[in-house]
PDB file of N, CA and C in Angstrom:
ATOM      1  N   MET L   1      83.598  52.705  -6.412  1.00  0.00           N
ATOM      2  CA  MET L   1      82.680  52.726  -7.531  1.00  0.00           C
ATOM      3  C   MET L   1      81.385  51.995  -7.186  1.00  0.00           C
ATOM      4  N   LYS L   2      81.502  50.885  -6.421  1.00  0.00           N
ATOM      5  CA  LYS L   2      80.309  50.132  -6.041  1.00  0.00           C
ATOM      6  C   LYS L   2      79.356  50.987  -5.219  1.00  0.00           C
ATOM      7  N   SER L   3      79.891  51.791  -4.282  1.00  0.00           N
ATOM      8  CA  SER L   3      79.034  52.593  -3.424  1.00  0.00           C
ATOM      9  C   SER L   3      78.277  53.642  -4.233  1.00  0.00           C
ATOM     10  N   VAL L   4      78.902  54.213  -5.257  1.00  0.00           N
ATOM     11  CA  VAL L   4      78.206  55.175  -6.112  1.00  0.00           C
ATOM     12  C   VAL L   4      77.062  54.485  -6.837  1.00  0.00           C
ATOM     13  N   PHE L   5      77.298  53.296  -7.334  1.00  0.00           N
ATOM     14  CA  PHE L   5      76.253  52.530  -8.006  1.00  0.00           C
ATOM     15  C   PHE L   5      75.059  52.313  -7.077  1.00  0.00           C
ATOM     16  N   TRP L   6      75.336  51.884  -5.845  1.00  0.00           N
ATOM     17  CA  TRP L   6      74.246  51.606  -4.906  1.00  0.00           C
ATOM     18  C   TRP L   6      73.527  52.876  -4.479  1.00  0.00           C
ATOM     19  N   MET L   7      74.238  53.996  -4.387  1.00  0.00           N
ATOM     20  CA  MET L   7      73.574  55.256  -4.056  1.00  0.00           C
ATOM     21  C   MET L   7      72.597  55.640  -5.154  1.00  0.00           C
ATOM     22  N   VAL L   8      73.000  55.439  -6.405  1.00  0.00           N
ATOM     23  CA  VAL L   8      72.111  55.740  -7.531  1.00  0.00           C
ATOM     24  C   VAL L   8      70.906  54.809  -7.510  1.00  0.00           C
ATOM     25  N   VAL L   9      71.125  53.529  -7.263  1.00  0.00           N
ATOM     26  CA  VAL L   9      70.026  52.563  -7.199  1.00  0.00           C
ATOM     27  C   VAL L   9      69.043  52.945  -6.094  1.00  0.00           C
ATOM     28  N   VAL L  10      69.553  53.264  -4.919  1.00  0.00           N
ATOM     29  CA  VAL L  10      68.681  53.646  -3.807  1.00  0.00           C
ATOM     30  C   VAL L  10      67.928  54.928  -4.140  1.00  0.00           C
ATOM     31  N   ALA L  11      68.611  55.891  -4.726  1.00  0.00           N
ATOM     32  CA  ALA L  11      67.950  57.148  -5.098  1.00  0.00           C
ATOM     33  C   ALA L  11      66.806  56.895  -6.070  1.00  0.00           C
ATOM     34  N   LEU L  12      67.052  56.040  -7.045  1.00  0.00           N
ATOM     35  CA  LEU L  12      66.002  55.722  -8.016  1.00  0.00           C
ATOM     36  C   LEU L  12      64.830  54.992  -7.360  1.00  0.00           C
ATOM     37  N   ILE L  13      65.122  54.074  -6.469  1.00  0.00           N
ATOM     38  CA  ILE L  13      64.061  53.338  -5.781  1.00  0.00           C
ATOM     39  C   ILE L  13      63.211  54.293  -4.965  1.00  0.00           C
ATOM     40  N   ILE L  14      63.845  55.159  -4.194  1.00  0.00           N
ATOM     41  CA  ILE L  14      63.092  56.092  -3.360  1.00  0.00           C
ATOM     42  C   ILE L  14      62.316  57.067  -4.228  1.00  0.00           C
ATOM     43  N   HIS L  15      62.934  57.547  -5.299  1.00  0.00           N
ATOM     44  CA  HIS L  15      62.278  58.522  -6.171  1.00  0.00           C
ATOM     45  C   HIS L  15      61.057  57.922  -6.871  1.00  0.00           C
ATOM     46  N   GLU L  16      61.154  56.689  -7.314  1.00  0.00           N
ATOM     47  CA  GLU L  16      60.084  56.060  -8.082  1.00  0.00           C
ATOM     48  C   GLU L  16      59.058  55.333  -7.223  1.00  0.00           C
ATOM     49  N   ALA L  17      59.370  55.070  -5.986  1.00  0.00           N
ATOM     50  CA  ALA L  17      58.522  54.228  -5.145  1.00  0.00           C
ATOM     51  C   ALA L  17      57.381  55.006  -4.519  1.00  0.00           C
ATOM     52  N   GLY L  18      56.370  54.268  -4.099  1.00  0.00           N
ATOM     53  CA  GLY L  18      55.302  54.831  -3.294  1.00  0.00           C
ATOM     54  C   GLY L  18      55.795  54.960  -1.871  1.00  0.00           C
ATOM     55  N   ALA L  19      54.979  55.553  -1.000  1.00  0.00           N
ATOM     56  CA  ALA L  19      55.388  55.819   0.386  1.00  0.00           C
ATOM     57  C   ALA L  19      55.813  54.551   1.110  1.00  0.00           C
ATOM     58  N   ASP L  20      55.071  53.456   0.958  1.00  0.00           N
ATOM     59  CA  ASP L  20      55.423  52.223   1.653  1.00  0.00           C
ATOM     60  C   ASP L  20      56.751  51.671   1.166  1.00  0.00           C
ATOM     61  N   ASP L  21      56.967  51.703  -0.140  1.00  0.00           N
ATOM     62  CA  ASP L  21      58.207  51.184  -0.703  1.00  0.00           C
ATOM     63  C   ASP L  21      59.408  52.029  -0.305  1.00  0.00           C
ATOM     64  N   GLU L  22      59.243  53.356  -0.330  1.00  0.00           N
ATOM     65  CA  GLU L  22      60.384  54.198   0.012  1.00  0.00           C
ATOM     66  C   GLU L  22      60.767  54.015   1.478  1.00  0.00           C
ATOM     67  N   CYS L  23      59.779  53.822   2.338  1.00  0.00           N
ATOM     68  CA  CYS L  23      60.104  53.589   3.750  1.00  0.00           C
ATOM     69  C   CYS L  23      60.751  52.221   3.940  1.00  0.00           C
ATOM     70  N   SER L  24      60.394  51.255   3.126  1.00  0.00           N
ATOM     71  CA  SER L  24      61.056  49.957   3.256  1.00  0.00           C
ATOM     72  C   SER L  24      62.520  50.077   2.847  1.00  0.00           C
ATOM     73  N   THR L  25      62.833  50.951   1.907  1.00  0.00           N
ATOM     74  CA  THR L  25      64.219  51.187   1.506  1.00  0.00           C
ATOM     75  C   THR L  25      64.988  51.867   2.640  1.00  0.00           C
ATOM     76  N   VAL L  26      64.388  52.885   3.244  1.00  0.00           N
ATOM     77  CA  VAL L  26      65.030  53.575   4.372  1.00  0.00           C
ATOM     78  C   VAL L  26      65.219  52.593   5.526  1.00  0.00           C
ATOM     79  N   THR L  27      64.185  51.801   5.819  1.00  0.00           N
ATOM     80  CA  THR L  27      64.263  50.815   6.896  1.00  0.00           C
ATOM     81  C   THR L  27      65.372  49.804   6.618  1.00  0.00           C
ATOM     82  N   ALA L  28      65.491  49.376   5.370  1.00  0.00           N
ATOM     83  CA  ALA L  28      66.544  48.422   5.013  1.00  0.00           C
ATOM     84  C   ALA L  28      67.927  49.026   5.255  1.00  0.00           C
ATOM     85  N   LEU L  29      68.100  50.298   4.916  1.00  0.00           N
ATOM     86  CA  LEU L  29      69.391  50.949   5.162  1.00  0.00           C
ATOM     87  C   LEU L  29      69.665  51.073   6.658  1.00  0.00           C
ATOM     88  N   VAL L  30      68.664  51.489   7.419  1.00  0.00           N
ATOM     89  CA  VAL L  30      68.843  51.638   8.866  1.00  0.00           C
ATOM     90  C   VAL L  30      69.066  50.276   9.519  1.00  0.00           C
ATOM     91  N   SER L  31      68.526  49.216   8.931  1.00  0.00           N
ATOM     92  CA  SER L  31      68.701  47.882   9.515  1.00  0.00           C
ATOM     93  C   SER L  31      70.165  47.460   9.549  1.00  0.00           C
ATOM     94  N   ALA L  32      71.003  48.079   8.713  1.00  0.00           N
ATOM     95  CA  ALA L  32      72.437  47.811   8.779  1.00  0.00           C
ATOM     96  C   ALA L  32      73.016  48.259  10.118  1.00  0.00           C
ATOM     97  N   CYS L  33      72.237  49.043  10.850  1.00  0.00           N
ATOM     98  CA  CYS L  33      72.662  49.582  12.148  1.00  0.00           C
ATOM     99  C   CYS L  33      71.963  48.879  13.307  1.00  0.00           C
ATOM    100  N   ALA L  34      71.319  47.747  13.043  1.00  0.00           N
ATOM    101  CA  ALA L  34      70.489  47.074  14.047  1.00  0.00           C
ATOM    102  C   ALA L  34      71.249  46.761  15.334  1.00  0.00           C
ATOM    103  N   SER L  35      72.466  46.288  15.228  1.00  0.00           N
ATOM    104  CA  SER L  35      73.230  45.945  16.427  1.00  0.00           C
ATOM    105  C   SER L  35      73.438  47.167  17.309  1.00  0.00           C
ATOM    106  N   PHE L  36      73.823  48.281  16.696  1.00  0.00           N
ATOM    107  CA  PHE L  36      74.025  49.514  17.459  1.00  0.00           C
ATOM    108  C   PHE L  36      72.709  50.024  18.038  1.00  0.00           C
ATOM    109  N   VAL L  37      71.653  50.020  17.237  1.00  0.00           N
ATOM    110  CA  VAL L  37      70.354  50.527  17.689  1.00  0.00           C
ATOM    111  C   VAL L  37      69.802  49.677  18.829  1.00  0.00           C
ATOM    112  N   ASN L  38      69.908  48.374  18.706  1.00  0.00           N
ATOM    113  CA  ASN L  38      69.326  47.482  19.712  1.00  0.00           C
ATOM    114  C   ASN L  38      70.181  47.295  20.957  1.00  0.00           C
ATOM    115  N   TYR L  39      71.501  47.276  20.778  1.00  0.00           N
ATOM    116  CA  TYR L  39      72.371  46.905  21.895  1.00  0.00           C
ATOM    117  C   TYR L  39      73.435  47.945  22.250  1.00  0.00           C
ATOM    118  N   GLY L  40      73.536  49.019  21.442  1.00  0.00           N
ATOM    119  CA  GLY L  40      74.560  50.021  21.709  1.00  0.00           C
ATOM    120  C   GLY L  40      75.952  49.555  21.368  1.00  0.00           C
ATOM    121  N   THR L  41      76.055  48.527  20.530  1.00  0.00           N
ATOM    122  CA  THR L  41      77.370  48.029  20.136  1.00  0.00           C
ATOM    123  C   THR L  41      77.472  48.054  18.618  1.00  0.00           C
ATOM    124  N   PRO L  42      78.581  48.129  18.000  1.00  0.00           N
ATOM    125  CA  PRO L  42      79.871  48.226  18.658  1.00  0.00           C
ATOM    126  C   PRO L  42      80.010  49.565  19.375  1.00  0.00           C
ATOM    127  N   ASP L  43      80.711  49.516  20.475  1.00  0.00           N
ATOM    128  CA  ASP L  43      80.837  50.682  21.329  1.00  0.00           C
ATOM    129  C   ASP L  43      82.123  51.407  20.986  1.00  0.00           C
ATOM    130  N   PRO L  44      82.170  52.699  20.925  1.00  0.00           N
ATOM    131  CA  PRO L  44      81.109  53.664  21.196  1.00  0.00           C
ATOM    132  C   PRO L  44      80.391  54.148  19.951  1.00  0.00           C
ATOM    133  N   ILE L  45      80.789  53.661  18.764  1.00  0.00           N
ATOM    134  CA  ILE L  45      80.150  54.138  17.535  1.00  0.00           C
ATOM    135  C   ILE L  45      79.677  52.954  16.703  1.00  0.00           C
ATOM    136  N   PRO L  46      78.733  53.200  15.787  1.00  0.00           N
ATOM    137  CA  PRO L  46      78.280  52.116  14.901  1.00  0.00           C
ATOM    138  C   PRO L  46      79.418  51.638  14.000  1.00  0.00           C
ATOM    139  N   GLY L  47      79.300  50.431  13.505  1.00  0.00           N
ATOM    140  CA  GLY L  47      80.328  49.868  12.642  1.00  0.00           C
ATOM    141  C   GLY L  47      80.257  50.387  11.218  1.00  0.00           C
ATOM    142  N   ALA L  48      81.213  49.949  10.414  1.00  0.00           N
ATOM    143  CA  ALA L  48      81.344  50.396   9.026  1.00  0.00           C
ATOM    144  C   ALA L  48      80.100  50.133   8.180  1.00  0.00           C
ATOM    145  N   PRO L  49      79.471  48.938   8.235  1.00  0.00           N
ATOM    146  CA  PRO L  49      78.287  48.732   7.391  1.00  0.00           C
ATOM    147  C   PRO L  49      77.179  49.739   7.704  1.00  0.00           C
ATOM    148  N   CYS L  50      77.024  50.072   8.970  1.00  0.00           N
ATOM    149  CA  CYS L  50      76.022  51.052   9.376  1.00  0.00           C
ATOM    150  C   CYS L  50      76.357  52.422   8.800  1.00  0.00           C
ATOM    151  N   CYS L  51      77.599  52.832   8.927  1.00  0.00           N
ATOM    152  CA  CYS L  51      77.979  54.155   8.440  1.00  0.00           C
ATOM    153  C   CYS L  51      77.933  54.247   6.920  1.00  0.00           C
ATOM    154  N   VAL L  52      78.211  53.152   6.232  1.00  0.00           N
ATOM    155  CA  VAL L  52      78.047  53.143   4.774  1.00  0.00           C
ATOM    156  C   VAL L  52      76.572  53.361   4.431  1.00  0.00           C
ATOM    157  N   ALA L  53      75.685  52.706   5.169  1.00  0.00           N
ATOM    158  CA  ALA L  53      74.242  52.870   4.943  1.00  0.00           C
ATOM    159  C   ALA L  53      73.809  54.306   5.245  1.00  0.00           C
ATOM    160  N   MET L  54      74.322  54.888   6.326  1.00  0.00           N
ATOM    161  CA  MET L  54      73.974  56.275   6.670  1.00  0.00           C
ATOM    162  C   MET L  54      74.516  57.257   5.635  1.00  0.00           C
ATOM    163  N   THR L  55      75.708  56.989   5.112  1.00  0.00           N
ATOM    164  CA  THR L  55      76.278  57.830   4.063  1.00  0.00           C
ATOM    165  C   THR L  55      75.426  57.746   2.804  1.00  0.00           C
ATOM    166  N   THR L  56      74.983  56.548   2.463  1.00  0.00           N
ATOM    167  CA  THR L  56      74.104  56.371   1.301  1.00  0.00           C
ATOM    168  C   THR L  56      72.810  57.133   1.509  1.00  0.00           C
ATOM    169  N   LEU L  57      72.218  57.000   2.689  1.00  0.00           N
ATOM    170  CA  LEU L  57      70.966  57.695   2.988  1.00  0.00           C
ATOM    171  C   LEU L  57      71.171  59.207   2.939  1.00  0.00           C
ATOM    172  N   SER L  58      72.285  59.696   3.447  1.00  0.00           N
ATOM    173  CA  SER L  58      72.598  61.122   3.406  1.00  0.00           C
ATOM    174  C   SER L  58      72.731  61.619   1.973  1.00  0.00           C
ATOM    175  N   THR L  59      73.421  60.838   1.154  1.00  0.00           N
ATOM    176  CA  THR L  59      73.606  61.219  -0.247  1.00  0.00           C
ATOM    177  C   THR L  59      72.271  61.277  -0.968  1.00  0.00           C
ATOM    178  N   VAL L  60      71.445  60.292  -0.736  1.00  0.00           N
ATOM    179  CA  VAL L  60      70.119  60.270  -1.361  1.00  0.00           C
ATOM    180  C   VAL L  60      69.305  61.476  -0.895  1.00  0.00           C
ATOM    181  N   ALA L  61      69.299  61.724   0.415  1.00  0.00           N
ATOM    182  CA  ALA L  61      68.503  62.818   0.962  1.00  0.00           C
ATOM    183  C   ALA L  61      68.988  64.184   0.489  1.00  0.00           C
ATOM    184  N   SER L  62      70.287  64.319   0.247  1.00  0.00           N
ATOM    185  CA  SER L  62      70.810  65.636  -0.112  1.00  0.00           C
ATOM    186  C   SER L  62      70.921  65.875  -1.608  1.00  0.00           C
ATOM    187  N   SER L  63      70.829  64.835  -2.413  1.00  0.00           N
ATOM    188  CA  SER L  63      71.102  65.046  -3.838  1.00  0.00           C
ATOM    189  C   SER L  63      69.929  64.778  -4.763  1.00  0.00           C
ATOM    190  N   THR L  64      68.799  64.368  -4.229  1.00  0.00           N
ATOM    191  CA  THR L  64      67.700  64.009  -5.131  1.00  0.00           C
ATOM    192  C   THR L  64      66.472  64.891  -4.974  1.00  0.00           C
ATOM    193  N   GLY L  65      66.598  66.007  -4.285  1.00  0.00           N
ATOM    194  CA  GLY L  65      65.511  66.964  -4.226  1.00  0.00           C
ATOM    195  C   GLY L  65      64.752  66.986  -2.917  1.00  0.00           C
ATOM    196  N   VAL L  66      63.982  68.042  -2.765  1.00  0.00           N
ATOM    197  CA  VAL L  66      63.244  68.303  -1.528  1.00  0.00           C
ATOM    198  C   VAL L  66      62.223  67.204  -1.239  1.00  0.00           C
ATOM    199  N   GLN L  67      61.508  66.748  -2.240  1.00  0.00           N
ATOM    200  CA  GLN L  67      60.477  65.723  -2.000  1.00  0.00           C
ATOM    201  C   GLN L  67      61.093  64.443  -1.453  1.00  0.00           C
ATOM    202  N   THR L  68      62.215  64.039  -1.998  1.00  0.00           N
ATOM    203  CA  THR L  68      62.876  62.829  -1.504  1.00  0.00           C
ATOM    204  C   THR L  68      63.367  63.037  -0.084  1.00  0.00           C
ATOM    205  N   ARG L  69      63.967  64.194   0.192  1.00  0.00           N
ATOM    206  CA  ARG L  69      64.444  64.494   1.548  1.00  0.00           C
ATOM    207  C   ARG L  69      63.275  64.464   2.534  1.00  0.00           C
ATOM    208  N   GLN L  70      62.130  65.028   2.141  1.00  0.00           N
ATOM    209  CA  GLN L  70      60.954  65.005   3.004  1.00  0.00           C
ATOM    210  C   GLN L  70      60.448  63.581   3.201  1.00  0.00           C
ATOM    211  N   SER L  71      60.517  62.767   2.171  1.00  0.00           N
ATOM    212  CA  SER L  71      60.110  61.365   2.284  1.00  0.00           C
ATOM    213  C   SER L  71      61.025  60.606   3.230  1.00  0.00           C
ATOM    214  N   VAL L  72      62.327  60.824   3.098  1.00  0.00           N
ATOM    215  CA  VAL L  72      63.287  60.184   3.996  1.00  0.00           C
ATOM    216  C   VAL L  72      63.006  60.645   5.426  1.00  0.00           C
ATOM    217  N   CYS L  73      62.727  61.913   5.597  1.00  0.00           N
ATOM    218  CA  CYS L  73      62.409  62.457   6.916  1.00  0.00           C
ATOM    219  C   CYS L  73      61.184  61.760   7.501  1.00  0.00           C
ATOM    220  N   ARG L  74      60.119  61.662   6.723  1.00  0.00           N
ATOM    221  CA  ARG L  74      58.895  60.996   7.212  1.00  0.00           C
ATOM    222  C   ARG L  74      59.174  59.542   7.603  1.00  0.00           C
ATOM    223  N   CYS L  75      59.973  58.856   6.820  1.00  0.00           N
ATOM    224  CA  CYS L  75      60.304  57.465   7.126  1.00  0.00           C
ATOM    225  C   CYS L  75      61.107  57.363   8.414  1.00  0.00           C
ATOM    226  N   MET L  76      62.058  58.259   8.598  1.00  0.00           N
ATOM    227  CA  MET L  76      62.843  58.244   9.830  1.00  0.00           C
ATOM    228  C   MET L  76      61.972  58.557  11.041  1.00  0.00           C
ATOM    229  N   MET L  77      61.031  59.483  10.881  1.00  0.00           N
ATOM    230  CA  MET L  77      60.114  59.803  11.990  1.00  0.00           C
ATOM    231  C   MET L  77      59.242  58.592  12.315  1.00  0.00           C
ATOM    232  N   GLU L  78      58.841  57.874  11.281  1.00  0.00           N
ATOM    233  CA  GLU L  78      58.070  56.647  11.486  1.00  0.00           C
ATOM    234  C   GLU L  78      58.894  55.616  12.266  1.00  0.00           C
ATOM    235  N   LEU L  79      60.157  55.494  11.912  1.00  0.00           N
ATOM    236  CA  LEU L  79      61.030  54.541  12.600  1.00  0.00           C
ATOM    237  C   LEU L  79      61.193  54.881  14.076  1.00  0.00           C
ATOM    238  N   ILE L  80      61.412  56.168  14.393  1.00  0.00           N
ATOM    239  CA  ILE L  80      61.605  56.500  15.804  1.00  0.00           C
ATOM    240  C   ILE L  80      60.305  56.387  16.595  1.00  0.00           C
ATOM    241  N   THR L  81      59.171  56.516  15.908  1.00  0.00           N
ATOM    242  CA  THR L  81      57.890  56.309  16.585  1.00  0.00           C
ATOM    243  C   THR L  81      57.662  54.822  16.820  1.00  0.00           C
ATOM    244  N   THR L  82      57.923  54.018  15.807  1.00  0.00           N
ATOM    245  CA  THR L  82      57.722  52.572  15.898  1.00  0.00           C
ATOM    246  C   THR L  82      58.677  51.935  16.898  1.00  0.00           C
ATOM    247  N   TYR L  83      59.917  52.376  16.873  1.00  0.00           N
ATOM    248  CA  TYR L  83      60.939  51.800  17.745  1.00  0.00           C
ATOM    249  C   TYR L  83      61.305  52.789  18.849  1.00  0.00           C
ATOM    250  N   ASN L  84      60.281  53.300  19.516  1.00  0.00           N
ATOM    251  CA  ASN L  84      60.425  54.350  20.510  1.00  0.00           C
ATOM    252  C   ASN L  84      61.521  54.098  21.541  1.00  0.00           C
ATOM    253  N   PRO L  85      61.634  52.897  22.122  1.00  0.00           N
ATOM    254  CA  PRO L  85      62.708  52.701  23.102  1.00  0.00           C
ATOM    255  C   PRO L  85      64.109  52.904  22.509  1.00  0.00           C
ATOM    256  N   ASN L  86      64.220  52.785  21.206  1.00  0.00           N
ATOM    257  CA  ASN L  86      65.518  52.913  20.542  1.00  0.00           C
ATOM    258  C   ASN L  86      65.624  54.221  19.754  1.00  0.00           C
ATOM    259  N   ALA L  87      64.689  55.135  19.985  1.00  0.00           N
ATOM    260  CA  ALA L  87      64.635  56.378  19.205  1.00  0.00           C
ATOM    261  C   ALA L  87      65.923  57.187  19.316  1.00  0.00           C
ATOM    262  N   THR L  88      66.486  57.270  20.505  1.00  0.00           N
ATOM    263  CA  THR L  88      67.715  58.048  20.685  1.00  0.00           C
ATOM    264  C   THR L  88      68.862  57.443  19.889  1.00  0.00           C
ATOM    265  N   ALA L  89      68.976  56.133  19.912  1.00  0.00           N
ATOM    266  CA  ALA L  89      70.042  55.471  19.149  1.00  0.00           C
ATOM    267  C   ALA L  89      69.869  55.735  17.656  1.00  0.00           C
ATOM    268  N   ILE L  90      68.636  55.652  17.167  1.00  0.00           N
ATOM    269  CA  ILE L  90      68.369  55.920  15.746  1.00  0.00           C
ATOM    270  C   ILE L  90      68.727  57.372  15.422  1.00  0.00           C
ATOM    271  N   ALA L  91      68.330  58.292  16.301  1.00  0.00           N
ATOM    272  CA  ALA L  91      68.566  59.714  16.067  1.00  0.00           C
ATOM    273  C   ALA L  91      70.055  60.063  16.036  1.00  0.00           C
ATOM    274  N   THR L  92      70.877  59.300  16.743  1.00  0.00           N
ATOM    275  CA  THR L  92      72.308  59.606  16.801  1.00  0.00           C
ATOM    276  C   THR L  92      73.111  59.016  15.640  1.00  0.00           C
ATOM    277  N   LEU L  93      72.509  58.133  14.863  1.00  0.00           N
ATOM    278  CA  LEU L  93      73.253  57.448  13.801  1.00  0.00           C
ATOM    279  C   LEU L  93      73.963  58.389  12.828  1.00  0.00           C
ATOM    280  N   PRO L  94      73.265  59.356  12.227  1.00  0.00           N
ATOM    281  CA  PRO L  94      73.984  60.225  11.274  1.00  0.00           C
ATOM    282  C   PRO L  94      75.176  60.937  11.911  1.00  0.00           C
ATOM    283  N   GLY L  95      74.995  61.464  13.110  1.00  0.00           N
ATOM    284  CA  GLY L  95      76.082  62.178  13.784  1.00  0.00           C
ATOM    285  C   GLY L  95      77.272  61.283  14.080  1.00  0.00           C
ATOM    286  N   PHE L  96      77.004  60.077  14.588  1.00  0.00           N
ATOM    287  CA  PHE L  96      78.091  59.143  14.860  1.00  0.00           C
ATOM    288  C   PHE L  96      78.848  58.784  13.587  1.00  0.00           C
ATOM    289  N   CYS L  97      78.140  58.763  12.474  1.00  0.00           N
ATOM    290  CA  CYS L  97      78.768  58.396  11.196  1.00  0.00           C
ATOM    291  C   CYS L  97      79.320  59.608  10.454  1.00  0.00           C
ATOM    292  N   GLY L  98      79.162  60.805  11.035  1.00  0.00           N
ATOM    293  CA  GLY L  98      79.736  62.006  10.440  1.00  0.00           C
ATOM    294  C   GLY L  98      79.009  62.516   9.217  1.00  0.00           C
ATOM    295  N   VAL L  99      77.695  62.256   9.141  1.00  0.00           N
ATOM    296  CA  VAL L  99      76.904  62.727   8.006  1.00  0.00           C
ATOM    297  C   VAL L  99      75.682  63.499   8.509  1.00  0.00           C
ATOM    298  N   SER L 100      75.058  64.209   7.610  1.00  0.00           N
ATOM    299  CA  SER L 100      73.817  64.919   7.913  1.00  0.00           C
ATOM    300  C   SER L 100      72.758  64.482   6.925  1.00  0.00           C
ATOM    301  N   LEU L 101      71.545  64.318   7.408  1.00  0.00           N
ATOM    302  CA  LEU L 101      70.436  63.975   6.515  1.00  0.00           C
ATOM    303  C   LEU L 101      69.696  65.228   6.052  1.00  0.00           C
ATOM    304  N   GLY L 102      70.063  66.386   6.591  1.00  0.00           N
ATOM    305  CA  GLY L 102      69.408  67.632   6.206  1.00  0.00           C
ATOM    306  C   GLY L 102      68.219  67.970   7.090  1.00  0.00           C
ATOM    307  N   PHE L 103      68.036  67.207   8.150  1.00  0.00           N
ATOM    308  CA  PHE L 103      66.973  67.463   9.115  1.00  0.00           C
ATOM    309  C   PHE L 103      67.362  66.797  10.423  1.00  0.00           C
ATOM    310  N   THR L 104      66.697  67.211  11.491  1.00  0.00           N
ATOM    311  CA  THR L 104      66.951  66.633  12.803  1.00  0.00           C
ATOM    312  C   THR L 104      66.009  65.464  13.024  1.00  0.00           C
ATOM    313  N   ILE L 105      66.552  64.335  13.442  1.00  0.00           N
ATOM    314  CA  ILE L 105      65.715  63.171  13.742  1.00  0.00           C
ATOM    315  C   ILE L 105      65.194  63.357  15.156  1.00  0.00           C
ATOM    316  N   ASP L 106      63.984  63.868  15.226  1.00  0.00           N
ATOM    317  CA  ASP L 106      63.355  64.217  16.495  1.00  0.00           C
ATOM    318  C   ASP L 106      61.845  64.119  16.291  1.00  0.00           C
ATOM    319  N   PRO L 107      61.106  63.627  17.287  1.00  0.00           N
ATOM    320  CA  PRO L 107      59.655  63.499  17.119  1.00  0.00           C
ATOM    321  C   PRO L 107      58.957  64.818  16.812  1.00  0.00           C
ATOM    322  N   ASN L 108      59.596  65.946  17.139  1.00  0.00           N
ATOM    323  CA  ASN L 108      58.980  67.254  16.892  1.00  0.00           C
ATOM    324  C   ASN L 108      59.317  67.837  15.526  1.00  0.00           C
ATOM    325  N   THR L 109      60.124  67.136  14.745  1.00  0.00           N
ATOM    326  CA  THR L 109      60.473  67.623  13.404  1.00  0.00           C
ATOM    327  C   THR L 109      59.264  67.508  12.495  1.00  0.00           C
ATOM    328  N   ASP L 110      58.924  68.603  11.825  1.00  0.00           N
ATOM    329  CA  ASP L 110      57.848  68.602  10.834  1.00  0.00           C
ATOM    330  C   ASP L 110      58.500  68.479   9.458  1.00  0.00           C
ATOM    331  N   CYS L 111      58.375  67.315   8.871  1.00  0.00           N
ATOM    332  CA  CYS L 111      59.055  67.010   7.617  1.00  0.00           C
ATOM    333  C   CYS L 111      58.575  67.879   6.450  1.00  0.00           C
ATOM    334  N   GLU L 112      57.410  68.474   6.574  1.00  0.00           N
ATOM    335  CA  GLU L 112      56.912  69.335   5.504  1.00  0.00           C
ATOM    336  C   GLU L 112      57.757  70.614   5.363  1.00  0.00           C
ATOM    337  N   TYR L 113      58.471  70.970   6.422  1.00  0.00           N
ATOM    338  CA  TYR L 113      59.295  72.175   6.396  1.00  0.00           C
ATOM    339  C   TYR L 113      60.750  71.885   6.097  1.00  0.00           C
ATOM    340  N   VAL L 114      61.075  70.629   5.839  1.00  0.00           N
ATOM    341  CA  VAL L 114      62.441  70.266   5.452  1.00  0.00           C
ATOM    342  C   VAL L 114      62.646  70.727   4.014  1.00  0.00           C
ATOM    343  N   SER L 115      63.736  71.463   3.792  1.00  0.00           N
ATOM    344  CA  SER L 115      63.970  71.970   2.421  1.00  0.00           C
ATOM    345  C   SER L 115      65.241  71.423   1.837  1.00  0.00           C
TER     346      SER L 115
END
C-alpha cells in the first residue's frame, strides 16, 4: 500500500512541476541506484531500493499520459548526458529491474516521438 501511495505522490509532483522540478524528482528516484550506477554493485543487478525506484518511475511514465512520459524521457536523456561515463549503467537500470519506461534510454532517442 505504501508503494502505491508514493507512486501517486511522484506522479502528482511530476505532473504539476515545472521542467526543473520534474527532473529533480526523476534524479531523486535514479539516485536510489547510485551504488550500481557508480560502481556496478551490487553485482550483477541493482538492489531492491533501486528497483523499487525504477518500478515507481515506470508506473509514473506509463500511467500519467504522454506528456509525463516525454518529460521523464527528457530527464533521463539529461542524466545520461550529464553522467556520460555512467550512461550505460543508467540505461540498463529498467531492464535489470524488469520494467519498461516506454522508451529506450539512448542519446539518440527523440523524446518528442515517445507516445
